[in-house]
Amino acid sequence: MFRTALRNVLAHKARLLMTVLAVMLGVAFVSGTLVFTSTISNASQGSSRKGFDNVDVAIKPSGNTQSTPGARSPVDQKLLDKAAHLPGAASATGTVSGFTAIADKSGKLIGDGFSTDGGNYFPGADGKDARYPMRDGAAPKSADQFALDAHTADHGGYKVGDTVRISVDGPVREQKLTGIFTTDDGTVAAGGTLALFDTATAQKMFTAPGEFSEIDIKAAPGTSQSALKDAVEKILPKQGATATTGKQLGDDQAKFIATTMDGMKNALLAFAGVALFVGIFIIANTFTMLVAQRTKELALLRAVGASRRQITRSVLIEALVVGTVAAVTGLLAGIGIAAVLRALVGATGAKVPDGPLVISPSTILTSLLVGTVVTVLAAWLPGRRAAKIPPIAAMNSLHATATTKSLVVRNTLGALFAGAGTAAVLTATGMSYSGSSRAIMGVGVGLLLIGVLVLTPLLSRPLIALAAPALRLFGISGVLARQNAVRNPRRTAATASALMIGLMLITGMTAVAGSAQQAIDKLATASLKADYMVSMASRTPLSPDVAKKLASTDEVTASSPLRNSPARIGTTTEFLTGVNGKDFGKLTQLDFSEGALGTLSGDRAVVDDSTAKEKGWHTGSRLPVTFEDGKRGTLTIGGVYQRNQIIHGIILDNATLAPHQKHITDMQVMVKTKDGATAASKDKLVTALGKNPAITVADKKDVSGDIAKMITLMLNMLYGLLAMTVIVAVLGVINTLAMSVFERAQEIGLLRAIGLDRRGIKQMVRLESLVISLFGGVLGIGLGVFFAWATGELIKATGQLSTYETVLPWGRMGLFLALAAMVGVLAALWPARRAAKLNMLQAIKAE
């Protein structure tokens, strides 16, 4: 039986090629994803660990130090001096870090705003900082000097002696570049920027005079990291600071990088999973048709003694051979994809750490298992059907068609699954948002999808019948195409299902993304009267000088900085939001369920409804507050407003909050201008701020676009998924039509004999392909719309997007249907040509 299976594989090479391609595509994306993410993760982890080579123990402020009212960081000069004189400590370095934007010579920000760091040059006894060897020039020694990493300096075209425009918290500073250094810092290795200042200047910029972000201690020869850590812990204050070994820091950083890469890996593997799922239909279809074509052969094997188990096994062996070939080729193609992806990432300007291409044994094993297991599982049901063919009936060319009983059982099961799934989805949409509602929704979607897949053969006849009037316009070719499409409903269903799944996903997600974007736009329009929101590109705090500069600009009619400050209210720490009480009402339009905004001044505050409900607060509630500086006061709730993505929390007047803040900084500044949000107004604001590359001036559209950025990114990824699904679906349609043409060779010969010309044959096959593809497209779009509506109901139940309404993307849905039609037309090109080329007499004699 093994030899028979191998012979069958070699005898049907052309017919199995499409199956191999479908499986290979899925495996290639799986292996490519694993190799690419492993390579980037391994290189990033190696680069990151280099940054801890000179750190044996690090002292950092504990997580609650900055959020505790009245607290001062204990990681200061006093602690640094103690650490430097510890037994077993070779040296101790005080480090300071924070956001620093570097402008290129055209005034644009170098980097992406989130990996643009600043730090301090901490010279040792020899006057040098071993972490940052100078390639050119010297270290900074005064407040107007700084040093820059070599990669950024080269990228910006800077050399020692140049004056560079930088920004730390808003205002533009002009610093003299005194040195260019090299570094193994992981952020720089990944394409970030690093600027260094003398320690006193860095402390004024990023922490406070005498305070450090971290103290790094190097162990003396013969002292282990754990022993040094034990010694360090003896000098730590009881609260406010922690000690961690360099090895632990490296491991934590590596774990963080691995976790970050897992997100990318899972997203890419989802694409591959859908491609493989779609490929299952192609594989099952292929083996079903191959079994049907070998009916006599299988019957003879049964007649000479082969058991049902052996027949099934022979089909599975064929599948194993096909799957192995596809898996091996897919693995090799995936390695090539990973190499190309890495090169493309580098070509976009993103710096990828150096490192070898990582092809782990687990990647090889996973790819081979995925290819073989998927193929064998998909071929199992056709193998079982092959074993059930009665020998006598088969030798008389009586193909065993599905019995009425089997069809009734199939349709009954499909209806039960679809009904249960629909009920579960509808139940979830009527529930409040919770883990239970999400779980019920997920189960319902799965059951409904299974039910529709099972019922697809039943649905194919009435839906394809709707196309009959249009097909009759093509004469006899159209009539024959419709009949051929419904002749074998299971085959039609399996072929259409591949496209249905892809279009279902993309239609549903497009509708959800579009609806969410519209809801966010409404939210921004409804809650904001301000024309612009001004903030740092890194989302780090702004200097209060920015708000003062904007307020003094002639173009500005009203403005308000938004400030955050921790405070103790009762037994918990809450963040207070300070605003310009006089102008806040001119810049926002909040929906109040209790009280009103009025004028924010003195101890009067307003709070969002979610916080009020959680704390049990109402209009008139008096809240005992311990401010950031440790002083106590009382706030009175004057109103409860509806929370939204832009404005939320406890809001009070800056005049009340500012006296209690240790360091006054703004998160954002809301601005209203004379002429509204126009290009000219924006240019005036940008110019007034010194054309600062670190500051963004965003209008309402920019604000909503920023919030919806993740939705857009996800949607773009899903369009990539659609492209992959379409490729696999095209292969499926080509495979089905090619094998269908082979099966109907005699019939096509007879049609030619009675007068149907080659053009008519081509048109018949093309129309059949078009009808099957449109059938899959209509089903997919219909399911996608239903799932989008259900998901929208769940989103509304969260209370986060009160303005959410399901909006159907009619234009894109039409485009998706046109795409389905194009799939049908393209997939039919080769099978139609092959059918038209059949020799009439040889086709009539074919069995």
C-alpha angles and dihedrals in degrees: 000000000000091000090046091053092050091048090052091051092052091044093055101040095135093046093051094046094087091050090051090050093049093050092041092056092053094045091046091057091046094050093039091053093048094047094044096048092042091051095049092042093049093048092046092048091049091049091047094050090054088064090063097049091104095041119085097160128011127199115206136173111263117252096258098047096092094043096050112098112244094008123142122200111257090203093098143127092282092057090044091055091050092050093049092056097047117124107255095025116118094185143343125215125196111213129195124190141176145135117308122175118207119201121212121225091275091054097253125132116262108221131010100290095251100070098040103112138177129202145159132273105228110192120206129213090293092053092249134107107223091206093063115037110193115241093183133010128351140296120277115265106173139042094263095053134078143165128229134207115257096242093054093043091052092044092051094041093240128152134184111290096032121127110234128196111229137166131205106171105359117297117089115251125196111217130183113237105229100165145021115205140186122229144177090216108146094223092054091045088056092053102275128132129241128195122186129208132179111277098254092051093046091051092053089050102042113017126358134287109292094011128111134201090220142351115222118200126197116209122234117242110285095024117111124218092245092051091049091048090053089052092047093051090060091064097043119108115251091254137016104044139064134193123221131179120244090240091055091048090051092047092047091049091048090049091050091050091048090050091049091050090048089066092055091042093051092049092051092043088054087061091050091046093055091047090052091045090053089046090059090069091052093049093047090047093049095050092043090056093042090053091048091051092051096049095123093044092052091046091054090050089052091047093054092051110280112145126224089253091055092050091051090046092052091054091048091049089054088051091048092053092047091046093049092051091047092046094050093047090043091052092052091045090049092054088053091048090052092051091049092047090052091050091047092051089053091046091057089063097258111131113232117198114247118258143124125279104268114221104172125193088244090058092051092046093046093050094048093046093047093051097045099038094048092049095045093047092049091050095047097085094048087048091054091048090051091054091053095058108116109237096224094048092047095050088053090054091247102145113212104243123192112283123234089246093055091049092049091049091047094048092044092052091046092051091049093050093045092046094048091046093050091048092050093049092049090047091052092051090056094051129086114258112277143123089275094055091049091049093048090048091051093049091046093051091049094049093046092050092049090047093051091048090052092046096045094098089053092047093048096073099055095038095048089045088063088066093056096097091053093044092052088065087071092057122222092348091061094046092050091046091056092047092048091049093056097035092091106024094181093055092045090049094049091049094047094044092069091061092038093062094050094047092044091057097044095043093049095047093044090053093047093046093047092047092048091048091051091047091052091047089053090047093052091047094045099046101036129066090166116106095212142022113209118202144145117277088235093049087240120137122290125227112253085236088077092060090046091050092050093046090054093051114108091224092061119086098174135007141170132186117219112223130184124209130170117238136173113240111179107318099333136072114241130180116239119210115216121205140170097271093199096056103027093094090053091054102044139042107203125181108232121204091183131023121342141267096251115155116330109220140128114002094339117120139167126216136199119254096245093056092042092052092047093049098036093240125156138177107297095026112142115217122201106222134194105200129214093269092053096254119131132230144146131254124200119211108233098175147356116226133190111266119234138173093267105040125032143129134051110329126196139155118289089224087066096041104040098068089060098049121103093204119015111220133153127225094199141349121222114212135190118194136200096247099034126234102341132143089247093053092049091050090052092052093046090049092047089055091053095256088284113193091204095059126074123203106202129184124207092276091052091048094052091042091053092051091047094045093105091050090052092047091051091048092051089051090051090052086057087051090052091053091053092046091050091053091052092043091052089053089051094051092046090049094049094046094045093052091041089055089050091051092048096045092118092047092049090049091053091048089053090048093054094050112279105136127216092263090055091050091051091048092050093054093044093050091047089053091046093051093049092049094047089048089056091044094052092048092047095048091046092052091044091055092050093048091046090054092048092048090049091055089052091049091051089051090061090066091221095108108035091169094057116130126165108252118187115222096225094174094052092042088056088048091051091051090050087050090054089052091049089052089055094049095047094044092054097054098089099035091048092050090048092050092050091051095055113123106246098221096040090049092053090052092048118111 
